[in-house]
N, CA, C and O atoms as a DFTB+ gen file, in Angstrom:
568 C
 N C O
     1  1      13.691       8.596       0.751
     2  2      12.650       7.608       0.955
     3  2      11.331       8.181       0.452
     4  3      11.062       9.382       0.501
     5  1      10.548       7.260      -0.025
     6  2       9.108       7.851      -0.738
     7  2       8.217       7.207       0.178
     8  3       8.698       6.494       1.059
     9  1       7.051       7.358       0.090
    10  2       5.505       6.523       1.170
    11  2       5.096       6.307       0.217
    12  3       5.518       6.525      -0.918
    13  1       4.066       5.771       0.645
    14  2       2.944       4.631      -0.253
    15  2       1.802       4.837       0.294
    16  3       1.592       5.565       1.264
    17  1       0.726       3.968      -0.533
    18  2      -0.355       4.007       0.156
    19  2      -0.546       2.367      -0.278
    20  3      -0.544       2.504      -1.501
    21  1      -0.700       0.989      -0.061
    22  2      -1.304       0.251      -0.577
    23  2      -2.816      -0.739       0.093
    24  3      -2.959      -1.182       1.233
    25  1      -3.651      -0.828      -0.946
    26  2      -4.973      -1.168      -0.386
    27  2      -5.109      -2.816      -0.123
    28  3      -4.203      -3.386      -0.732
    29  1      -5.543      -3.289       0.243
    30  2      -6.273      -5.048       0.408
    31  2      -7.412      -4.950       0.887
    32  3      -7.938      -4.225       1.732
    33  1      -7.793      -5.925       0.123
    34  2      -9.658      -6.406       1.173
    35  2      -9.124      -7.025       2.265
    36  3      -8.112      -7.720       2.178
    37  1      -9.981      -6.752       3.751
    38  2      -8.630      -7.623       4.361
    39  2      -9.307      -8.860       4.378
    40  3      -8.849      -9.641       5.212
    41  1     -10.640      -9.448       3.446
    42  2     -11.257     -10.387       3.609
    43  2     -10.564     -11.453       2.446
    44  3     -10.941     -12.619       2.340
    45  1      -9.631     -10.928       1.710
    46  2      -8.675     -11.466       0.982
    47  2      -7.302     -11.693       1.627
    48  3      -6.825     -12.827       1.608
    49  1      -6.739     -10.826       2.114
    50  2      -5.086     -10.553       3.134
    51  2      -5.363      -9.323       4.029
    52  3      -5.504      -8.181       3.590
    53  1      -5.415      -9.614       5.090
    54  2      -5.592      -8.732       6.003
    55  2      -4.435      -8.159       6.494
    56  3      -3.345      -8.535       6.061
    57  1      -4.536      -7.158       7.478
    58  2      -2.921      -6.715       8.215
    59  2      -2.491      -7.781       9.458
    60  3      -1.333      -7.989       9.821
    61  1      -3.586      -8.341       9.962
    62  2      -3.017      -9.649      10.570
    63  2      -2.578     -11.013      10.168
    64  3      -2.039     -11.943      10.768
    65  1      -2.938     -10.845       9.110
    66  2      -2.128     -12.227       7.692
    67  2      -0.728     -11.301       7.881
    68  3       0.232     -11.778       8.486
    69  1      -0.688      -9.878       7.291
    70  2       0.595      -9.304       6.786
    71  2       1.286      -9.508       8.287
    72  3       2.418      -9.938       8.064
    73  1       1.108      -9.397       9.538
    74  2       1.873      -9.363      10.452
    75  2       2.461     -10.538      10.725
    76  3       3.666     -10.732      10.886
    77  1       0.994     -11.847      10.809
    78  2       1.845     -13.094      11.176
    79  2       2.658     -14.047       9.925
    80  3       3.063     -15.203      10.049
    81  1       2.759     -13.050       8.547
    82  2       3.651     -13.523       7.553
    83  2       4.773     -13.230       7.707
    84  3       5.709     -13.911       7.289
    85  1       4.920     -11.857       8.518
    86  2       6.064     -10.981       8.177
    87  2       6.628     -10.299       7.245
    88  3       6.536      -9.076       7.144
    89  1       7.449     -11.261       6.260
    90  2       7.483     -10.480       5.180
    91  2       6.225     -11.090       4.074
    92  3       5.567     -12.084       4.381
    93  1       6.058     -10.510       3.058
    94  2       4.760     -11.258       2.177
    95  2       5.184     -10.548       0.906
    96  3       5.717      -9.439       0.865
    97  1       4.872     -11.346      -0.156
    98  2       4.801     -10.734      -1.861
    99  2       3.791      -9.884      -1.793
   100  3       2.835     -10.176      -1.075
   101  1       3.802      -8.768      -2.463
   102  2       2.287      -7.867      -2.671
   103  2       1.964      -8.139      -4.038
   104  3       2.460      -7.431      -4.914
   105  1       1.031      -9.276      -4.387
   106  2       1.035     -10.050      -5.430
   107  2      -0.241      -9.193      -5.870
   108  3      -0.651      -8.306      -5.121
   109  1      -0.945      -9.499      -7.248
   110  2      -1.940      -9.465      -7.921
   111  2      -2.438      -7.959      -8.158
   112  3      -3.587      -7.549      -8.320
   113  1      -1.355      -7.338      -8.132
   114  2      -1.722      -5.677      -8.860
   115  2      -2.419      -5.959     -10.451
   116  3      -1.936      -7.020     -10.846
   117  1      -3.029      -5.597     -11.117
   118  2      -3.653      -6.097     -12.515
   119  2      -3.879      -4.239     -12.962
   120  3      -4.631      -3.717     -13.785
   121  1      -3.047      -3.742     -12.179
   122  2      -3.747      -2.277     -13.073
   123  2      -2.385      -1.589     -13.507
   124  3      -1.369      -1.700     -12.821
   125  1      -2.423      -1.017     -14.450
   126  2      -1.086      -0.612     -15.141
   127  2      -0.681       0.786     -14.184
   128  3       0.443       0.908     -13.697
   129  1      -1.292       1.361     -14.079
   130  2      -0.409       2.706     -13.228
   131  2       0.012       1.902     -11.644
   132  3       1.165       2.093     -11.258
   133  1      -0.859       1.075     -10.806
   134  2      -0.447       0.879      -9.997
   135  2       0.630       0.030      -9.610
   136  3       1.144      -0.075      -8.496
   137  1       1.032      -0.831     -11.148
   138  2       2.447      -2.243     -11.419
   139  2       3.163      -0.293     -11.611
   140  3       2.797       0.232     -10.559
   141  1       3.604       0.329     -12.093
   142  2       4.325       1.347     -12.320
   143  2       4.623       1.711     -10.656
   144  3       5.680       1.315     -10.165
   145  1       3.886       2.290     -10.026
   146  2       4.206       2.636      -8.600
   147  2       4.822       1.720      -8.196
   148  3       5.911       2.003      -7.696
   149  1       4.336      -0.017      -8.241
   150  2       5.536      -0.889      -7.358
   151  2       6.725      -0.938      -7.755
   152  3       7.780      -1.181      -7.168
   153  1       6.451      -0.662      -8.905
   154  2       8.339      -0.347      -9.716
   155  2       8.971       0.677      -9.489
   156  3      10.180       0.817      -9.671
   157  1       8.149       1.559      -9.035
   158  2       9.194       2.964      -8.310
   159  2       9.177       2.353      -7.150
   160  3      10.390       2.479      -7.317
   161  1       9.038       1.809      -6.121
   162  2       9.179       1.656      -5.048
   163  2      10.618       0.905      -4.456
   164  3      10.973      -0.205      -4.853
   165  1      11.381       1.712      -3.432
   166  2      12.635       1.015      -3.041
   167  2      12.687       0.663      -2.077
   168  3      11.784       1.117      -1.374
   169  1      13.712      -0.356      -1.320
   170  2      13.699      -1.407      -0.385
   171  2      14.132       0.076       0.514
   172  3      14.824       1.088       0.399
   173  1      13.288      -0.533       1.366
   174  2      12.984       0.507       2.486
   175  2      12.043       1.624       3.053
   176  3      11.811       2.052       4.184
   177  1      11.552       1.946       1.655
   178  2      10.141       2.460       1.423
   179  2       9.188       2.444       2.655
   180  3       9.478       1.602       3.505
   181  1       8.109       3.222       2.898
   182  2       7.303       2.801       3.952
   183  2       5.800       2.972       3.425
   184  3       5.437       4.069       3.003
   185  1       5.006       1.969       3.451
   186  2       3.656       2.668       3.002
   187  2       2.639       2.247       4.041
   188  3       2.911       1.454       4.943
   189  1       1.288       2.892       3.852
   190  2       0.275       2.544       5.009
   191  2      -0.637       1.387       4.454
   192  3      -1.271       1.511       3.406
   193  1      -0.657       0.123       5.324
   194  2      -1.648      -0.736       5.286
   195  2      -3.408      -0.277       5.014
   196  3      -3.936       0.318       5.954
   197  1      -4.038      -0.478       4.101
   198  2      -4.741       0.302       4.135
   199  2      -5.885      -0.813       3.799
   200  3      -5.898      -1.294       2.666
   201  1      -7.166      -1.368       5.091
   202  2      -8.268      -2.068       4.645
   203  2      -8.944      -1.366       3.755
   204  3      -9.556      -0.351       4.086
   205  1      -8.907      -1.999       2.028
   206  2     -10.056      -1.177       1.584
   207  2     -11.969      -1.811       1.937
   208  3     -12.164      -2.279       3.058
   209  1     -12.959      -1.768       1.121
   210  2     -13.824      -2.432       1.127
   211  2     -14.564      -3.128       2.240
   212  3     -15.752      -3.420       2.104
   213  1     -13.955      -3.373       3.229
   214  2     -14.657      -3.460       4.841
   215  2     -13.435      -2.760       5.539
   216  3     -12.211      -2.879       5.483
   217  1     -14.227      -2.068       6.143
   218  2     -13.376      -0.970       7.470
   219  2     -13.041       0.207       6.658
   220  3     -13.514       1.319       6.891
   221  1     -12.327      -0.014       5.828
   222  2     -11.596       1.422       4.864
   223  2     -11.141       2.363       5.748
   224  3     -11.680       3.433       6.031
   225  1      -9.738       1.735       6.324
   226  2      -8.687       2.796       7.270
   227  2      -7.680       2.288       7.140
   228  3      -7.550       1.064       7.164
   229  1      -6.856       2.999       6.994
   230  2      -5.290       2.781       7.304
   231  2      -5.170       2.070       8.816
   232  3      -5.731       2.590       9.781
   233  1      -4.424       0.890       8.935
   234  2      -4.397       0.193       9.872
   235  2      -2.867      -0.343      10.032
   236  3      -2.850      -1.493      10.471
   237  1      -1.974       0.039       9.860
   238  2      -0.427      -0.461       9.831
   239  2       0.237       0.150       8.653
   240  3      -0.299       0.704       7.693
   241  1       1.810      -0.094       8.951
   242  2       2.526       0.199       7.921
   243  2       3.450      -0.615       7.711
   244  3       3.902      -1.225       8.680
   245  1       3.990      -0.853       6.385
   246  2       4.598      -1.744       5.994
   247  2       6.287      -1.192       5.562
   248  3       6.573      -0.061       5.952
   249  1       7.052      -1.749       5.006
   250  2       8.656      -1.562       4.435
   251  2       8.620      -2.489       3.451
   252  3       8.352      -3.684       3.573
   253  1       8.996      -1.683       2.128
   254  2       9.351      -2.531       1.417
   255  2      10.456      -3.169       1.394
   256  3      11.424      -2.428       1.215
   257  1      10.764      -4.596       1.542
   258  2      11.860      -5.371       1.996
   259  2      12.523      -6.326       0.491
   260  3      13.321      -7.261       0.418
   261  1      11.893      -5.699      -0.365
   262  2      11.980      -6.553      -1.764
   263  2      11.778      -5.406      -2.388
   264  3      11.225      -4.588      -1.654
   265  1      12.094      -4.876      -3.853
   266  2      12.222      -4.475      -5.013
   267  2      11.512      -5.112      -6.024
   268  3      11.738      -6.296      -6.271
   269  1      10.530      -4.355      -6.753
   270  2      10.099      -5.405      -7.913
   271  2      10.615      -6.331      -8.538
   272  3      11.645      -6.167      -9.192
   273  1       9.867      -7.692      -8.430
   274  2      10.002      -8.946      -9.556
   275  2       9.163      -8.783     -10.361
   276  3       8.573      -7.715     -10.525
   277  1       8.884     -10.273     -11.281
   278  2       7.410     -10.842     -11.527
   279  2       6.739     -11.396     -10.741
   280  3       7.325     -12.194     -10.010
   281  1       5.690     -11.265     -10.612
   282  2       4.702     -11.040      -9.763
   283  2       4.299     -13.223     -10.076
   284  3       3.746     -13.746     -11.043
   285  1       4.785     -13.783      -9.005
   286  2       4.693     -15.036      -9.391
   287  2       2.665     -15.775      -9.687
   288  3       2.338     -16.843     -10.203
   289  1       2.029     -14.997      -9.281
   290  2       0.409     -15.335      -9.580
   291  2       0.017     -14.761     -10.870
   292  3      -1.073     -14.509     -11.383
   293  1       1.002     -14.656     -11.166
   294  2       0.499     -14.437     -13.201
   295  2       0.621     -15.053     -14.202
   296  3       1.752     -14.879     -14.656
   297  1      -0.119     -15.859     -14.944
   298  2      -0.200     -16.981     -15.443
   299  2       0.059     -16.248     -17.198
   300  3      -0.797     -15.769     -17.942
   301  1       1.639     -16.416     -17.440
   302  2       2.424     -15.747     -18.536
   303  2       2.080     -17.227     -19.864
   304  3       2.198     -18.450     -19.944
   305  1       1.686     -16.240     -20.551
   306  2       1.671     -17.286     -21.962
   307  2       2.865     -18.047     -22.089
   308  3       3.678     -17.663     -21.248
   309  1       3.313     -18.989     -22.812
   310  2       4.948     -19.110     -22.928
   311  2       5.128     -18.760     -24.522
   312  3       4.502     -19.039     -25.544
   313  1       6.189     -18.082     -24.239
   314  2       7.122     -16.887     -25.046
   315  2       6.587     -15.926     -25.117
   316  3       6.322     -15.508     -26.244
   317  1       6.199     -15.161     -23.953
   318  2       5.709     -13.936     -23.799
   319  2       6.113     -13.751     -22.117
   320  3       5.877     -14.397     -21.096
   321  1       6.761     -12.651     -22.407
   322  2       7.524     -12.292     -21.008
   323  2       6.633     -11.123     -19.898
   324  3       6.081     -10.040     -20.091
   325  1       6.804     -11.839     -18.914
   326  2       5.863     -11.400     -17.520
   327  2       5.892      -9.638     -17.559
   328  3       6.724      -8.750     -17.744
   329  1       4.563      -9.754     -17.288
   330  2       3.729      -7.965     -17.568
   331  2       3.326      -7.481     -16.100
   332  3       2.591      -6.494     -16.065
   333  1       3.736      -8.081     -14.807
   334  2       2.774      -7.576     -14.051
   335  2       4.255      -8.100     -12.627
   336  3       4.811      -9.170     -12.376
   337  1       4.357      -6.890     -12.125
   338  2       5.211      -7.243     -10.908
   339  2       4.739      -6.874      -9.498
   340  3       3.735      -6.193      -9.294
   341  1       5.704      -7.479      -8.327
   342  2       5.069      -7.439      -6.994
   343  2       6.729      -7.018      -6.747
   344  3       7.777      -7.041      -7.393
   345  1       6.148      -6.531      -5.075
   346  2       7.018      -6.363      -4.165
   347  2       7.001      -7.237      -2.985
   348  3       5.961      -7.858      -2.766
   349  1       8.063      -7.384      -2.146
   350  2       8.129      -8.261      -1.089
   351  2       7.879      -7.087       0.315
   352  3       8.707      -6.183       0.432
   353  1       6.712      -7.181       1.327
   354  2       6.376      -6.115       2.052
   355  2       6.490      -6.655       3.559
   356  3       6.029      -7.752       3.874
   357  1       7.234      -5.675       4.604
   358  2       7.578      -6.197       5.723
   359  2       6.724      -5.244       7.066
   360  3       6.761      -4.023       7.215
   361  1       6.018      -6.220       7.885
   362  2       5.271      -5.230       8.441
   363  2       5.794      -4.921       9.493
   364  3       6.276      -5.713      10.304
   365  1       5.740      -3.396       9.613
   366  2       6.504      -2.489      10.485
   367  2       5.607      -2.232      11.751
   368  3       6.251      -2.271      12.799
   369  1       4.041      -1.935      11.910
   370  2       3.649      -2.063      13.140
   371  2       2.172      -1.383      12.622
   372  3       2.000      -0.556      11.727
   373  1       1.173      -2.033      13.511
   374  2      -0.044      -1.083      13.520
   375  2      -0.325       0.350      13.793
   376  3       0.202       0.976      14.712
   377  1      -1.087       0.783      13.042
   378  2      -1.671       2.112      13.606
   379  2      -2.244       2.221      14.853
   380  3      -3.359       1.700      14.888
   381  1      -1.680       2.980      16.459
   382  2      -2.302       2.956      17.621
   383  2      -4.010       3.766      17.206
   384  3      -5.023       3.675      17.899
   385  1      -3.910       4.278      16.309
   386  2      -5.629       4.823      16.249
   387  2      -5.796       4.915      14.693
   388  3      -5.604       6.029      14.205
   389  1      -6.148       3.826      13.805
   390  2      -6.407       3.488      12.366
   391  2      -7.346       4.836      12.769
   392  3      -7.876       5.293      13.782
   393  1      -7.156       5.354      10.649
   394  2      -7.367       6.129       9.960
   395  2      -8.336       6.292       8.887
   396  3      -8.038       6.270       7.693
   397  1      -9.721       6.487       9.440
   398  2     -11.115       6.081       8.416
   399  2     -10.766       6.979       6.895
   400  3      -9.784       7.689       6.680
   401  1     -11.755       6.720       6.093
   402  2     -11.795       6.885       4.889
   403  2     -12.450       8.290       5.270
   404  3     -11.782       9.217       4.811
   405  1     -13.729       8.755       6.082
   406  2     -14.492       9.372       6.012
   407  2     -13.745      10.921       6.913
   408  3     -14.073      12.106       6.855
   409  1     -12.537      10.136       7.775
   410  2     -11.835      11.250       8.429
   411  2     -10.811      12.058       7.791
   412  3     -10.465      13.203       8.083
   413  1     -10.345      11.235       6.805
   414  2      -9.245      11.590       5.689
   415  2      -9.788      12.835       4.888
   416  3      -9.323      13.958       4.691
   417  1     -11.285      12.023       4.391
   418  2     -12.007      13.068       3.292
   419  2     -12.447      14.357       3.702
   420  3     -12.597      15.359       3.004
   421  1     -12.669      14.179       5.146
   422  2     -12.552      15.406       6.203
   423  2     -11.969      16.382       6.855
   424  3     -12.414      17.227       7.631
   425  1     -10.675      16.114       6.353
   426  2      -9.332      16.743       7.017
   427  2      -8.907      17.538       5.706
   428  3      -8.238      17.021       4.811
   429  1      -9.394      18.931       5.685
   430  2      -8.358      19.971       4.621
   431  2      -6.920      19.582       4.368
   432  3      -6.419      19.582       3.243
   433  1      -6.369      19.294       5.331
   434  2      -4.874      18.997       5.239
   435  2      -4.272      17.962       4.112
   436  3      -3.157      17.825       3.609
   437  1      -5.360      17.393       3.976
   438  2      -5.234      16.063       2.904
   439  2      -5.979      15.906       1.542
   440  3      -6.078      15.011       0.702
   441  1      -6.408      17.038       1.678
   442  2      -6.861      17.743       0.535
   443  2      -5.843      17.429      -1.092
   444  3      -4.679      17.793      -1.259
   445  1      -6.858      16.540      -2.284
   446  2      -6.071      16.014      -2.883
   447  2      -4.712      14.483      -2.949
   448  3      -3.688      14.116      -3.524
   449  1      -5.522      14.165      -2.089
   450  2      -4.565      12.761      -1.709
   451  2      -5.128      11.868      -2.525
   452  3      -6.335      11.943      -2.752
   453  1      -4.270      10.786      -3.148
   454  2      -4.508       9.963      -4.092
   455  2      -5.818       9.194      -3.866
   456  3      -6.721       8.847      -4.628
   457  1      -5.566       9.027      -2.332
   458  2      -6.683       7.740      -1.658
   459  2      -8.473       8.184      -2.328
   460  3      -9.360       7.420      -2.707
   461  1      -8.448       9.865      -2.239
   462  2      -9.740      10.317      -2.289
   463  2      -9.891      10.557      -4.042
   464  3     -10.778      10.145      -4.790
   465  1      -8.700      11.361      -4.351
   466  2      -8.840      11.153      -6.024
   467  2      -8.670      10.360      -6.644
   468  3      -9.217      10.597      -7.721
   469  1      -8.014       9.099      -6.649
   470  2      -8.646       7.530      -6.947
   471  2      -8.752       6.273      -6.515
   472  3      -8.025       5.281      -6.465
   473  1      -9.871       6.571      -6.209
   474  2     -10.296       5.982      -4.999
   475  2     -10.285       3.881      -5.502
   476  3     -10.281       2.889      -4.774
   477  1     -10.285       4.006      -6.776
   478  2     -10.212       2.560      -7.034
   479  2      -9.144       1.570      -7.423
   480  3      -9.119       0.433      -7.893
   481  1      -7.822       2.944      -6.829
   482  2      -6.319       2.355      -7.405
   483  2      -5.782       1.642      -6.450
   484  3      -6.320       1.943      -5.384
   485  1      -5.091       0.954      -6.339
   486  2      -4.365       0.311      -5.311
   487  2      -3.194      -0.312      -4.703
   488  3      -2.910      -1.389      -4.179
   489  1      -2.547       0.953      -5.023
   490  2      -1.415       1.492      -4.746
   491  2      -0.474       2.866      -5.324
   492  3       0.307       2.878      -6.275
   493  1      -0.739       3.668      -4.665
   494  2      -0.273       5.122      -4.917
   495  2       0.582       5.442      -3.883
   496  3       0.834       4.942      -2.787
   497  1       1.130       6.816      -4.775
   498  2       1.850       7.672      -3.671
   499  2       0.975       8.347      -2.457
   500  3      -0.213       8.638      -2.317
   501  1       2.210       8.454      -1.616
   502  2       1.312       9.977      -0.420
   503  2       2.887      10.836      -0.530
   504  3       3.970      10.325      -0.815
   505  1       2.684      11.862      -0.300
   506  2       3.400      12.966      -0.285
   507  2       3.768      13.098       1.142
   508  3       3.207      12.675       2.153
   509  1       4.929      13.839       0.962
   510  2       5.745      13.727       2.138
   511  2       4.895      14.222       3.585
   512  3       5.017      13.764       4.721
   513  1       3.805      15.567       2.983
   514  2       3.208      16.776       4.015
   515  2       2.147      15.613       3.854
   516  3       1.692      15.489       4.992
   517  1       1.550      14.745       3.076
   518  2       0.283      13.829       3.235
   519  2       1.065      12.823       4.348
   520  3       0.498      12.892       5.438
   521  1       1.913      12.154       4.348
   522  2       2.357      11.374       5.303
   523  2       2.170      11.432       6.542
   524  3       1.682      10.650       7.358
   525  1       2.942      13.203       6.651
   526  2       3.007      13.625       8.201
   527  2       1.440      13.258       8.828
   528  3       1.003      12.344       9.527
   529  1       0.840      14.485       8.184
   530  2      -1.068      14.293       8.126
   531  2      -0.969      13.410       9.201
   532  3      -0.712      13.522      10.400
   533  1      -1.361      12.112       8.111
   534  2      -2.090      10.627       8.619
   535  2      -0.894       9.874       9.622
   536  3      -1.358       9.034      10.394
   537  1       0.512      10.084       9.678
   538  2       1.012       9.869      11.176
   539  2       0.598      10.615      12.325
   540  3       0.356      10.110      13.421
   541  1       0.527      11.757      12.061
   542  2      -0.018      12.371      13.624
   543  2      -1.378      11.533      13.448
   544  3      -1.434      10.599      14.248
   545  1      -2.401      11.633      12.660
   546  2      -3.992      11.227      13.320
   547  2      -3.715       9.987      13.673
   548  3      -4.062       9.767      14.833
   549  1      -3.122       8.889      13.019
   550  2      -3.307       7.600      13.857
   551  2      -1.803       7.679      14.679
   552  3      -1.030       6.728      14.561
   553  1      -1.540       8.515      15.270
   554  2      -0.918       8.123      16.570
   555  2       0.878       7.554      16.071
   556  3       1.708       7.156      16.888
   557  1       1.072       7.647      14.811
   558  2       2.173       6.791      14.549
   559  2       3.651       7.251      14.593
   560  3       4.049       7.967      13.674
   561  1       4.487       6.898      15.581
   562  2       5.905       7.486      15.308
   563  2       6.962       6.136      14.768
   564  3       6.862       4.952      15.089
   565  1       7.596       6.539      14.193
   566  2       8.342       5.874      13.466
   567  2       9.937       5.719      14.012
   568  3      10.755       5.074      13.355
């Protein structure tokens, strides 16, 4: 199994949209390394809900419950085949103590985590020892 990290405004889809959807498409990736990460990603996967842009903390985690498609909010020329895919994401439960941006950047332990070295991607890996990290601080057992 691999982790994730994926971001939302939650003033666009929040983690309480993602909860009372259940499962949801993770539609409208538009950046080429981060459509690559949803394509590595396998059903079962776990990544952290992560408010970017207001709040900026990890606030839940999700399962990927779908495998990349096409990403159905992409408006494909016709005869030109779909460039941009989503995953179907199932939410697994909140963080008992969400995970600031400013505590992350603070913690040696996490030293080098995608979230802080690019900070404008939105959706990366976390590493297995980055995982542990940010489960112990927000409280999360699995």
């Amino acid at each position: 199994m691999r982790h994730w990290l994926v971001k939302s405004e939650p003033d666009a889809f929040s983690w309480q949209e993602q909860v009372a959807n259940g499962v949801e498409p993770w539609t409208g990736v538009r950046n080429a390394q981060a459509a690559n990460h949803l394509k590595a990603m396998r059903r079962g996967d776990l990544a952290f809900f992560y408010h970017s842009n207001i709040g900026k903390e990890i606030v839940g985690v999700v399962e990927v419950a779908r495998e990349a498609y096409p990403d159905p909010t992409e408006t494909v020329p016709e005869g030109k085949a779909p460039r941009w895919v989503c995953v179907d994401m199932r939410a697994v439960g909140a963080l008992p103590r969400p995970v600031g941006l400013a505590t992350i950047r603070a913690t040696p332990a996490l030293e080098g985590i995608a979230l802080v070295r690019q900070s404008r991607l939105s959706v990366m890996p976390v590493s297995a020892a980055h995982w542990a990290v940010l489960c112990r601080m927000g409280d999360w057992r699995s």
